[in-house]
Coordinates of C-alpha atoms in Angstrom, one line a residue:
Chain E
M1275 CA 32.6 -27.1 1.5
D1276 CA 30.1 -24.9 -0.4
I1277 CA 26.7 -24.1 1.2
K1278 CA 23.9 -21.6 0.7
L1279 CA 22.7 -19.2 3.4
E1280 CA 19.3 -17.6 3.1
F1281 CA 17.6 -14.9 5.1
G1282 CA 14.0 -13.7 5.3
G1283 CA 11.4 -12.0 7.4
G1284 CA 13.7 -9.1 8.0
A1285 CA 16.7 -11.2 9.2
E1286 CA 18.4 -10.1 5.9
L1287 CA 18.6 -6.5 7.3
L1288 CA 21.4 -7.7 9.6
F1289 CA 23.3 -9.1 6.6
D1290 CA 23.6 -6.1 4.3
N1291 CA 20.0 -6.6 3.1
Q1292 CA 21.0 -9.5 1.0
K1293 CA 18.7 -12.5 1.1
Q1294 CA 21.1 -15.1 -0.3
Y1295 CA 24.8 -15.9 0.2
K1296 CA 26.8 -18.7 -1.4
I1297 CA 29.7 -19.3 1.0
T1298 CA 32.6 -21.7 1.2
L1299 CA 33.6 -23.1 4.6
E1300 CA 37.3 -23.9 4.9
N1301 CA 38.1 -27.5 5.8
K1302 CA 38.8 -28.0 9.5
K1303 CA 39.7 -31.0 11.7
T1304 CA 36.3 -31.4 13.3
P1305 CA 33.0 -31.4 11.4
W1306 CA 31.2 -28.0 10.7
L1307 CA 28.3 -27.8 13.1
I1308 CA 25.6 -25.1 12.8
G1309 CA 26.9 -23.8 16.1
D1310 CA 30.3 -23.2 14.4
L1311 CA 28.6 -21.6 11.5
L1312 CA 26.8 -19.1 13.7
F1313 CA 30.2 -17.8 15.0
W1314 CA 31.6 -17.9 11.4
M1315 CA 28.7 -15.7 10.3
K1316 CA 29.2 -13.4 13.3
D1317 CA 32.9 -12.9 12.3
N1318 CA 32.4 -12.8 8.5
L1319 CA 29.0 -11.6 7.5
L1320 CA 27.3 -9.8 10.4
K1321 CA 27.5 -6.1 9.8
D1322 CA 26.5 -4.7 13.2
R1323 CA 24.5 -5.4 16.4
P1324 CA 25.2 -9.2 16.7
E1325 CA 22.7 -9.3 19.6
L1326 CA 19.9 -9.0 17.1
F1327 CA 20.9 -12.3 15.6
L1328 CA 22.7 -14.3 18.3
Q1329 CA 22.0 -15.0 21.9
N1330 CA 23.7 -17.5 24.2
D1331 CA 25.5 -19.4 21.4
S1332 CA 22.3 -19.8 19.4
V1333 CA 20.0 -17.6 17.4
R1334 CA 17.9 -15.0 19.3
P1335 CA 14.2 -15.8 20.1
G1336 CA 11.9 -15.2 17.1
I1337 CA 14.3 -16.6 14.5
L1338 CA 13.4 -19.9 12.9
V1339 CA 16.3 -21.9 11.4
L1340 CA 15.5 -24.3 8.5
V1341 CA 18.0 -26.8 7.1
N1342 CA 16.9 -27.8 3.6
D1343 CA 13.4 -26.7 4.5
T1344 CA 13.3 -28.7 7.7
D1345 CA 13.0 -27.1 11.2
W1346 CA 16.5 -27.4 12.8
E1347 CA 14.8 -28.7 15.9
L1348 CA 14.4 -32.0 14.0
M1349 CA 18.1 -31.9 13.1
D1350 CA 19.7 -31.4 16.6
T1351 CA 19.8 -27.6 16.3
V1352 CA 23.3 -26.2 16.8
R1353 CA 24.8 -29.7 16.8
Y1354 CA 23.7 -30.4 13.3
E1355 CA 26.6 -31.5 11.1
I1356 CA 26.6 -29.4 7.9
K1357 CA 26.8 -31.2 4.6
P1358 CA 28.0 -29.9 1.2
N1359 CA 25.3 -28.0 -0.7
D1360 CA 23.1 -27.6 2.4
S1361 CA 20.8 -24.7 2.3
I1362 CA 20.3 -23.0 5.7
L1363 CA 17.5 -20.4 6.0
F1364 CA 17.3 -18.0 8.9
I1365 CA 13.8 -16.6 9.0
S1366 CA 12.6 -13.9 11.4
T1367 CA 9.0 -14.3 12.3
L1368 CA 6.5 -11.7 11.2
H1369 CA 3.8 -10.2 13.4
G1370 CA 2.0 -7.7 11.2
G1371 CA -1.4 -8.2 9.6
Chain W
M1121 CA -20.3 27.1 3.8
C1122 CA -19.1 24.3 1.6
E1123 CA -17.1 22.7 4.4
E1124 CA -20.1 22.9 6.7
T1125 CA -22.3 21.2 4.0
I1126 CA -19.8 18.5 3.6
A1127 CA -19.6 17.9 7.4
T1128 CA -23.4 17.8 7.7
L1129 CA -23.7 15.4 4.8
I1130 CA -21.0 13.0 6.2
K1131 CA -22.8 13.1 9.6
D1132 CA -26.2 12.4 8.0
I1133 CA -24.9 9.6 5.9
K1134 CA -23.3 8.0 8.9
S1135 CA -26.5 8.1 10.9
L1136 CA -28.5 6.7 8.0
K1137 CA -26.1 3.9 7.6
E1138 CA -26.5 3.1 11.3
Q1139 CA -30.3 3.0 10.8
I1140 CA -29.9 0.7 7.7
R1141 CA -27.6 -1.6 9.7
E1142 CA -30.2 -1.9 12.5
K1143 CA -33.0 -2.6 10.1
E1144 CA -31.0 -5.1 8.2
Q1145 CA -30.2 -7.0 11.4
L1146 CA -33.9 -7.1 12.2
L1147 CA -34.8 -8.2 8.7
A1148 CA -32.1 -10.9 8.8
A1149 CA -33.6 -12.2 12.0
H1150 CA -37.0 -12.4 10.4
L1151 CA -35.7 -14.0 7.2
K1152 CA -33.8 -16.6 9.2
V1153 CA -37.1 -17.8 10.8
Q1154 CA -38.9 -17.8 7.4
S1155 CA -36.1 -19.4 5.4
N1156 CA -35.4 -22.4 7.7
V1157 CA -37.6 -24.6 5.5
P1158 CA -35.6 -27.4 4.0
C1159 CA -35.8 -28.1 0.3
K1160 CA -38.1 -31.1 -0.3
Y1161 CA -35.5 -32.5 -2.8
S1162 CA -32.6 -32.4 -0.4
E1163 CA -31.9 -34.1 2.9
A1164 CA -30.3 -31.1 4.6
L1165 CA -30.0 -27.9 2.7
Q1166 CA -32.4 -25.4 1.3
T1167 CA -33.0 -24.8 -2.4
N1168 CA -31.1 -21.5 -2.5
E1169 CA -28.2 -23.0 -0.5
I1170 CA -27.7 -25.8 -3.0
A1171 CA -27.6 -23.3 -5.9
R1172 CA -25.3 -20.9 -4.0
Y1173 CA -22.8 -23.4 -2.8
S1174 CA -23.0 -25.9 -5.7
R1175 CA -19.6 -24.9 -7.1
Q1176 CA -17.8 -25.9 -4.0
M1177 CA -20.0 -28.9 -3.1
L1178 CA -19.0 -30.4 -6.5
V1179 CA -15.4 -30.5 -5.2
D1180 CA -14.7 -33.8 -3.4
E1181 CA -13.1 -32.1 -0.4
V1182 CA -16.5 -30.4 0.4
G1183 CA -19.4 -32.3 -1.0
L1184 CA -22.8 -32.4 0.9
A1185 CA -21.3 -33.4 4.2
G1186 CA -18.7 -30.7 4.0
Q1187 CA -21.3 -28.0 3.3
I1188 CA -23.4 -29.2 6.2
S1189 CA -20.3 -28.9 8.4
L1190 CA -19.6 -25.4 7.2
K1191 CA -23.1 -24.4 7.9
A1192 CA -22.9 -25.7 11.5
S1193 CA -19.5 -24.1 12.1
K1194 CA -18.4 -21.2 14.2
V1195 CA -15.3 -19.3 13.3
L1196 CA -13.6 -16.5 15.3
I1197 CA -11.6 -14.0 13.3
V1198 CA -9.3 -11.7 15.3
G1199 CA -8.4 -8.6 13.4
A1200 CA -10.5 -7.0 10.6
G1201 CA -7.3 -5.9 8.8
G1202 CA -5.2 -7.0 5.8
L1203 CA -5.5 -10.7 6.8
G1204 CA -8.9 -10.8 8.5
C1205 CA -10.7 -9.0 5.6
P1206 CA -9.9 -11.5 2.8
A1207 CA -10.3 -14.4 5.2
A1208 CA -13.7 -13.3 6.2
V1209 CA -14.9 -12.7 2.6
Y1210 CA -14.1 -16.2 1.5
L1211 CA -15.6 -17.8 4.7
A1212 CA -18.8 -15.8 4.4
G1213 CA -19.0 -16.7 0.7
A1214 CA -18.4 -20.4 1.6
G1215 CA -21.4 -20.4 4.0
V1216 CA -19.7 -20.8 7.4
G1217 CA -22.7 -20.5 9.6
Q1218 CA -21.4 -18.1 12.2
I1219 CA -18.5 -15.7 11.8
T1220 CA -17.5 -13.5 14.8
I1221 CA -15.1 -10.7 13.9
V1222 CA -13.2 -8.8 16.6
D1223 CA -11.3 -5.6 16.3
Y1224 CA -11.1 -2.4 18.3
D1225 CA -9.7 -0.1 15.6
E1226 CA -11.4 2.4 13.3
V1227 CA -10.8 2.5 9.6
E1228 CA -8.0 4.8 8.4
L1229 CA -7.2 6.0 4.9
S1230 CA -3.9 4.1 5.1
N1231 CA -5.7 0.8 5.6
L1232 CA -7.6 0.8 2.3
H1233 CA -4.9 -0.6 0.0
R1234 CA -5.0 -3.9 1.8
Q1235 CA -8.1 -4.1 4.1
I1236 CA -10.5 -4.9 1.3
L1237 CA -13.7 -4.9 3.3
H1238 CA -13.4 -1.1 4.0
S1239 CA -14.0 1.7 1.6
E1240 CA -13.6 5.5 1.6
D1241 CA -17.0 6.0 3.1
D1242 CA -15.9 3.9 6.1
V1243 CA -13.0 6.0 7.2
G1244 CA -13.5 6.9 10.9
A1245 CA -16.1 4.1 11.4
S1246 CA -15.3 1.0 13.4
K1247 CA -13.7 -1.8 11.3
V1248 CA -16.0 -4.5 12.6
H1249 CA -19.1 -2.5 11.5
S1250 CA -17.7 -1.8 8.1
A1251 CA -16.8 -5.5 7.8
Y1252 CA -20.3 -6.5 9.0
D1253 CA -21.9 -4.4 6.3
K1254 CA -19.9 -5.9 3.4
L1255 CA -20.1 -9.5 4.7
H1256 CA -23.8 -9.2 5.3
S1257 CA -24.5 -8.0 1.8
L1258 CA -22.4 -10.9 0.5
N1259 CA -24.3 -13.5 2.4
R1260 CA -27.5 -12.7 4.3
S1261 CA -28.2 -16.3 5.3
I1262 CA -25.3 -16.6 7.7
Q1263 CA -24.7 -15.0 11.1
I1264 CA -22.0 -12.3 11.2
I1265 CA -21.2 -11.0 14.7
P1266 CA -19.2 -7.8 14.8
L1267 CA -17.4 -7.2 18.2
K1268 CA -15.7 -3.9 18.7
M1269 CA -13.5 -4.8 21.7
H1270 CA -10.0 -4.9 22.9
V1271 CA -8.5 -8.3 22.7
N1272 CA -7.0 -9.1 26.1
S1273 CA -6.9 -12.1 28.5
A1274 CA -10.2 -11.1 30.2
S1275 CA -12.2 -10.5 27.0
I1276 CA -10.9 -13.6 25.2
S1277 CA -11.4 -15.8 28.2
Q1278 CA -15.0 -14.6 28.4
L1279 CA -15.6 -15.0 24.7
M1280 CA -14.2 -18.5 24.6
S1281 CA -16.1 -19.7 27.7
D1282 CA -19.4 -18.3 26.2
N1283 CA -18.8 -19.7 22.7
S1284 CA -17.3 -22.8 21.3
Y1285 CA -15.4 -21.9 18.1
D1286 CA -14.4 -24.6 15.7
V1287 CA -11.5 -22.5 14.3
V1288 CA -9.8 -19.3 15.4
I1289 CA -8.1 -17.1 12.8
D1290 CA -5.2 -14.9 13.9
G1291 CA -5.2 -11.8 11.8
S1292 CA -3.7 -9.6 14.5
D1293 CA -0.8 -7.2 14.2
N1294 CA 1.3 -7.7 17.4
V1295 CA 3.3 -10.3 19.3
A1296 CA 1.3 -10.1 22.6
T1297 CA -2.0 -10.9 20.9
R1298 CA -0.3 -13.8 19.0
Y1299 CA 0.8 -15.4 22.3
L1300 CA -2.6 -14.7 23.9
L1301 CA -4.5 -16.3 21.1
N1302 CA -2.2 -19.3 21.1
D1303 CA -2.6 -20.0 24.8
A1304 CA -6.4 -19.4 24.6
C1305 CA -6.7 -21.9 21.7
V1306 CA -4.6 -24.5 23.5
L1307 CA -6.6 -24.1 26.8
N1308 CA -9.9 -24.3 24.9
K1309 CA -8.8 -27.0 22.4
M1310 CA -9.3 -24.9 19.3
P1311 CA -7.1 -24.9 16.1
L1312 CA -5.4 -21.6 15.4
V1313 CA -4.9 -20.5 11.8
S1314 CA -2.1 -18.0 12.0
G1315 CA -1.0 -15.6 9.3
S1316 CA 1.3 -12.7 9.3
A1317 CA 2.7 -10.3 6.7
L1318 CA 5.2 -7.4 6.4
Q1319 CA 6.5 -5.6 3.3
T1320 CA 6.7 -8.3 0.6
E1321 CA 6.8 -11.4 2.8
A1322 CA 4.3 -13.4 4.7
Q1323 CA 4.0 -16.5 6.8
L1324 CA 1.2 -19.0 7.5
T1325 CA 0.7 -22.1 9.6
V1326 CA -2.0 -23.9 11.6
Y1327 CA -1.2 -24.3 15.3
N1328 CA -2.6 -26.7 17.9
Y1329 CA -4.1 -29.1 15.3
N1330 CA -3.6 -32.8 14.8
N1331 CA -0.7 -33.1 17.3
G1332 CA 1.2 -30.3 15.5
P1333 CA 3.1 -27.7 17.5
C1334 CA 1.6 -24.6 19.0
Y1335 CA 3.1 -21.1 18.7
R1336 CA 4.9 -21.6 22.0
C1337 CA 6.4 -24.9 20.9
L1338 CA 8.1 -23.0 18.1
F1339 CA 8.8 -19.8 20.0
P1340 CA 9.0 -20.4 23.8
V1341 CA 10.5 -17.0 24.3
P1342 CA 9.1 -13.8 22.8
P1343 CA 11.4 -11.8 20.5
P1344 CA 13.1 -8.7 21.9
P1345 CA 10.7 -5.8 21.3
D1346 CA 13.1 -3.8 19.3
T1347 CA 13.4 -6.5 16.7
V1348 CA 9.6 -6.4 15.9
K1349 CA 8.5 -4.3 13.0
S1350 CA 4.9 -3.2 12.4
C1351 CA 3.2 -2.6 9.0
G1352 CA 2.9 1.1 10.0
D1353 CA 6.7 1.4 10.2
G1354 CA 8.0 -1.3 7.8
G1355 CA 5.2 -1.0 5.2
V1356 CA 3.3 -3.8 3.4
L1357 CA 2.2 -4.4 -0.1
G1358 CA -1.6 -5.0 -0.1
P1359 CA -1.7 -8.3 -2.1
V1360 CA 0.8 -9.9 0.3
P1361 CA -1.5 -10.2 3.3
G1362 CA -4.3 -10.6 0.7
V1363 CA -2.7 -13.9 -0.4
I1364 CA -2.2 -15.1 3.1
G1365 CA -5.7 -14.1 4.3
C1366 CA -7.2 -16.1 1.4
L1367 CA -5.0 -19.1 2.4
Q1368 CA -6.2 -18.7 6.0
A1369 CA -9.8 -19.1 4.7
L1370 CA -8.7 -22.2 2.7
E1371 CA -7.1 -23.8 5.7
T1372 CA -10.1 -23.0 7.8
I1373 CA -12.5 -24.6 5.2
K1374 CA -10.2 -27.7 5.2
I1375 CA -10.3 -28.0 9.0
L1376 CA -14.1 -27.5 9.1
T1377 CA -14.7 -30.1 6.4
K1378 CA -12.2 -32.5 8.0
S1379 CA -10.1 -32.6 4.8
D1380 CA -6.5 -34.0 4.8
G1381 CA -3.6 -31.8 4.0
V1382 CA -4.1 -29.1 6.6
L1383 CA -1.0 -27.0 7.0
A1384 CA -0.3 -28.2 10.6
G1385 CA 3.2 -29.1 11.5
R1386 CA 4.3 -27.2 8.4
F1387 CA 5.2 -23.6 7.9
L1388 CA 4.5 -21.7 4.6
L1389 CA 6.7 -18.8 3.6
F1390 CA 5.7 -16.5 0.8
D1391 CA 8.1 -14.0 -0.7
G1392 CA 6.1 -11.7 -2.9
S1393 CA 9.3 -10.0 -4.2
T1394 CA 10.4 -13.2 -6.0
S1395 CA 6.9 -14.9 -6.2
R1396 CA 8.2 -17.8 -4.3
F1397 CA 6.2 -20.1 -1.9
R1398 CA 8.1 -22.7 0.2
T1399 CA 6.9 -25.0 2.9
A1400 CA 9.0 -26.2 5.7
T1401 CA 8.5 -29.2 8.0
L1402 CA 8.1 -28.2 11.6
R1403 CA 9.0 -30.0 14.9
P1404 CA 6.0 -31.9 16.4
R1405 CA 4.3 -30.7 19.6
S1406 CA 6.9 -30.2 22.3
P1407 CA 6.5 -32.3 25.5
E1408 CA 8.3 -29.4 27.3
C1409 CA 6.0 -26.7 26.0
A1410 CA 4.8 -24.3 28.7
V1411 CA 1.2 -24.4 27.6
C1412 CA 0.6 -27.6 25.5
G1413 CA 3.4 -29.9 26.9
H1414 CA 3.1 -32.7 29.4
H1415 CA 3.5 -30.5 32.4
P1416 CA 2.2 -27.1 31.5
T1417 CA 3.0 -24.1 33.6
V1418 CA 0.6 -21.8 31.8
K1419 CA -2.8 -23.0 33.0
E1420 CA -4.7 -19.8 32.5
L1421 CA -4.3 -16.7 30.4
Q1422 CA -1.6 -14.3 31.5
D1423 CA -0.6 -10.7 31.1
Y1424 CA 0.8 -10.9 27.6
E1425 CA 1.9 -7.3 27.3
Q1426 CA 4.2 -7.9 30.3
F1427 CA 5.3 -11.3 29.0
C1428 CA 6.3 -9.7 25.6
G1429 CA 7.5 -6.4 27.0
A1430 CA 5.3 -4.7 24.3
G1431 CA 1.8 -3.4 24.0
A1432 CA -1.0 -5.5 22.4
H1433 CA -1.3 -3.1 19.4
D1434 CA 0.9 -1.9 16.6
K1435 CA 0.9 1.7 17.5
V1436 CA 4.1 3.6 18.5
V1437 CA 4.4 4.7 22.1
S1438 CA 5.8 8.2 22.7
I1439 CA 9.0 8.4 24.6
D1440 CA 10.6 11.4 26.5
I1441 CA 14.3 10.9 27.1
L1442 CA 15.3 14.6 27.0
R1443 CA 15.0 17.5 29.4
S1444 CA 12.0 19.8 28.6
V1445 CA 14.4 22.6 27.7
D1446 CA 15.7 20.6 24.7
H1447 CA 12.3 20.5 23.0
I1448 CA 10.5 23.0 20.8
N1449 CA 6.9 22.9 19.6
P1450 CA 6.3 22.4 15.9
Q1451 CA 4.7 25.8 15.8
Q1452 CA 8.1 27.3 16.5
L1453 CA 9.7 25.4 13.7
E1454 CA 8.9 27.9 10.9
K1455 CA 10.9 30.7 12.6
V1456 CA 14.0 28.6 13.0
L1457 CA 14.1 27.0 9.6
E1458 CA 16.1 29.9 8.1
D1459 CA 18.8 30.3 10.7
S1460 CA 19.4 26.7 11.8
L1461 CA 20.2 23.2 10.6
V1462 CA 17.0 21.1 10.7
V1463 CA 17.8 17.4 10.4
D1464 CA 15.0 15.0 9.5
V1465 CA 16.1 11.5 10.8
R1466 CA 13.4 9.4 9.1
D1467 CA 14.6 6.8 6.6
Q1468 CA 15.1 7.8 3.0
A1469 CA 11.8 6.2 1.7
Q1470 CA 9.8 8.3 4.2
Y1471 CA 11.7 11.5 3.5
R1472 CA 11.2 11.1 -0.2
M1473 CA 7.5 10.6 0.3
C1474 CA 7.1 14.0 2.0
H1475 CA 9.3 16.5 3.8
L1476 CA 9.6 20.1 5.0
P1477 CA 11.6 22.4 2.7
K1478 CA 15.1 23.4 3.9
T1479 CA 15.6 20.3 5.9
V1480 CA 18.4 17.7 5.5
N1481 CA 17.9 14.0 5.7
I1482 CA 20.2 11.8 7.8
P1483 CA 18.4 8.6 8.8
Y1484 CA 18.6 7.6 12.5
G1485 CA 20.1 4.2 11.5
E1486 CA 23.0 6.0 9.8
I1487 CA 23.5 8.5 12.7
L1488 CA 24.3 5.6 15.0
K1489 CA 27.2 4.7 12.8
A1490 CA 30.4 6.6 12.3
E1491 CA 29.6 7.6 8.8
G1492 CA 26.3 9.1 9.8
A1493 CA 28.0 11.2 12.5
K1494 CA 30.5 12.3 10.0
K1495 CA 27.8 13.3 7.5
F1496 CA 26.1 15.3 10.3
S1497 CA 29.3 17.2 11.1
D1498 CA 29.8 17.9 7.4
C1499 CA 26.3 19.3 7.1
L1500 CA 26.8 21.4 10.2
E1501 CA 30.1 22.8 8.8
A1502 CA 28.6 23.5 5.3
A1503 CA 25.6 25.3 6.9
G1504 CA 27.7 27.2 9.3
K1505 CA 25.0 27.0 12.0
R1506 CA 25.2 26.5 15.7
E1507 CA 21.6 25.6 16.4
V1508 CA 20.4 22.1 15.3
Y1509 CA 16.8 20.9 15.3
F1510 CA 16.0 17.2 15.0
L1511 CA 12.8 16.0 13.4
C1512 CA 11.1 12.7 12.6
R1513 CA 7.7 11.2 12.0
R1514 CA 6.4 11.2 15.6
G1515 CA 9.3 12.7 17.7
N1516 CA 10.8 9.5 19.1
D1517 CA 13.8 8.7 16.8
S1518 CA 14.6 12.4 16.7
Q1519 CA 15.2 12.3 20.5
R1520 CA 17.3 9.2 20.2
A1521 CA 19.4 10.8 17.4
L1522 CA 19.8 14.0 19.4
D1523 CA 20.8 12.1 22.5
H1524 CA 23.4 10.1 20.6
L1525 CA 24.9 13.0 18.7
K1526 CA 25.0 15.2 21.8
Q1527 CA 27.3 12.6 23.4
V1528 CA 29.4 12.2 20.2
F1529 CA 29.8 16.0 19.9
S1530 CA 30.0 16.8 23.6
G1531 CA 32.2 19.8 24.3
S1532 CA 31.3 21.4 21.0
N1533 CA 29.5 24.7 20.9
V1534 CA 26.4 23.4 19.1
N1535 CA 22.9 23.6 20.7
F1536 CA 20.7 20.6 20.0
F1537 CA 16.9 20.7 20.0
N1538 CA 14.1 18.2 19.4
V1539 CA 10.9 19.0 17.5
K1540 CA 8.3 17.7 19.9
G1541 CA 5.7 15.3 18.4
G1542 CA 7.5 15.4 15.0
L1543 CA 5.8 15.8 11.7
E1544 CA 2.5 14.3 12.9
A1545 CA 2.3 17.2 15.5
Y1546 CA 3.4 19.6 12.7
S1547 CA 0.4 18.4 10.6
H1548 CA -2.0 18.7 13.5
N1549 CA -0.8 22.1 14.8
V1550 CA 0.7 24.0 11.9
D1551 CA -0.3 22.7 8.5
A1552 CA -2.8 19.9 7.8
D1553 CA -1.5 19.7 4.3
F1554 CA 1.5 17.8 5.6
P1555 CA 0.4 14.2 5.2
I1556 CA -0.1 11.9 8.2
Y1557 CA 0.7 8.4 7.2

């Protein structure tokens, strides 16, 4: 299954400073949930300091997750079942002004 | 002699400006009484108001009713910086009746590329007074209230109990103030137009409006302090907060004129590097929210610096993690440059901007990794030195780098030292030609 991962607001710094990744998730017996994807990302993409991205099986406070431009809170968060061609954006909130 | 003349002139101009400001405030008060005569051809506005605001009154979203609302409105802008400046310009231009602008900082040269109300002559003056001067000259018929004060729970509680604001604009630069303004707006039932910017990216939304979420609904827990970057460290392109500040003014005008389409329950992301805007749909107000939920636990303003584990400002706090014998003063640096290895641990962009001669650059971020430590030992070997001095912008990261490498190379015969206060102290105490940025 091909999906797109996007990063912004500084979250890209944890992923080799790359704002977009096109990735392929191998078929598995159970559906791919975002919770599974987070661990996949930790194992395959995260360069260092995973605690700056993950905390207690979810993203750390201050990161907003958008699935096809919709807040993941409206999509059952880590339990959302990923569909082909989904675009999942991890955005770190900014505080400067 | 020349420097003395310059200093006197600067002082005189400052004092004259102060006098002009006082006289203008007096004049404005008199004019206000005199000009409160309605136009005999209009039900509500004066002749010059109709001419001045005609271009926006011709737009359906505003019209006569909208203009009357704007005139009767009170807006609080927190932060006279990269967001607050453009927001204030457009709101003053639009004829918002009362604009209060709060900031404690003074204008610095490094503000001018984005904080468009301040000019070279204002450097050193308080931001709110500089803002007042420009806004007042743009529109003398509205009330501009400059407040030079620290924004904290006590001052905001007082301000909001004394005044009823129709909209609050968050143009602040730190997490603690963002939570404080959110809670204050929820407790006082005011919409919060929140913008933020860093480097080439910016974000915008309206909290606590029309059953949309508040900041805490989205972010119940503050981010870990070491994940937060300020404009002073990360940098920011001027037009990026400029774009968002303009949009904050637009959202404010829409709220004040009761227009549809306010950006509540939605989150706008702007990436200036690709010129892309995108808008995401947000969750609704959360029933479990600690401040706006059904059973709130936050019923009055708290200590937000404690809650966030970070100060309510974007300045860097000095650390001291070494023993005093490990430090040298920047004044001693010149003597050691010849016979030792001096490692500047700032990132590459900063090093390229300005650096001391005969130093090598190994960024702190690299030093923490194996390849950085390797680079360090290669440098050490090539230089054939046993004394190593660490240097950075303010003397914090150099201590961290030293501490880390001392552990990695424990047992070696190398002596490690930190340059106390970093390049800022060097500029202050040794050579003012080294730029402070």
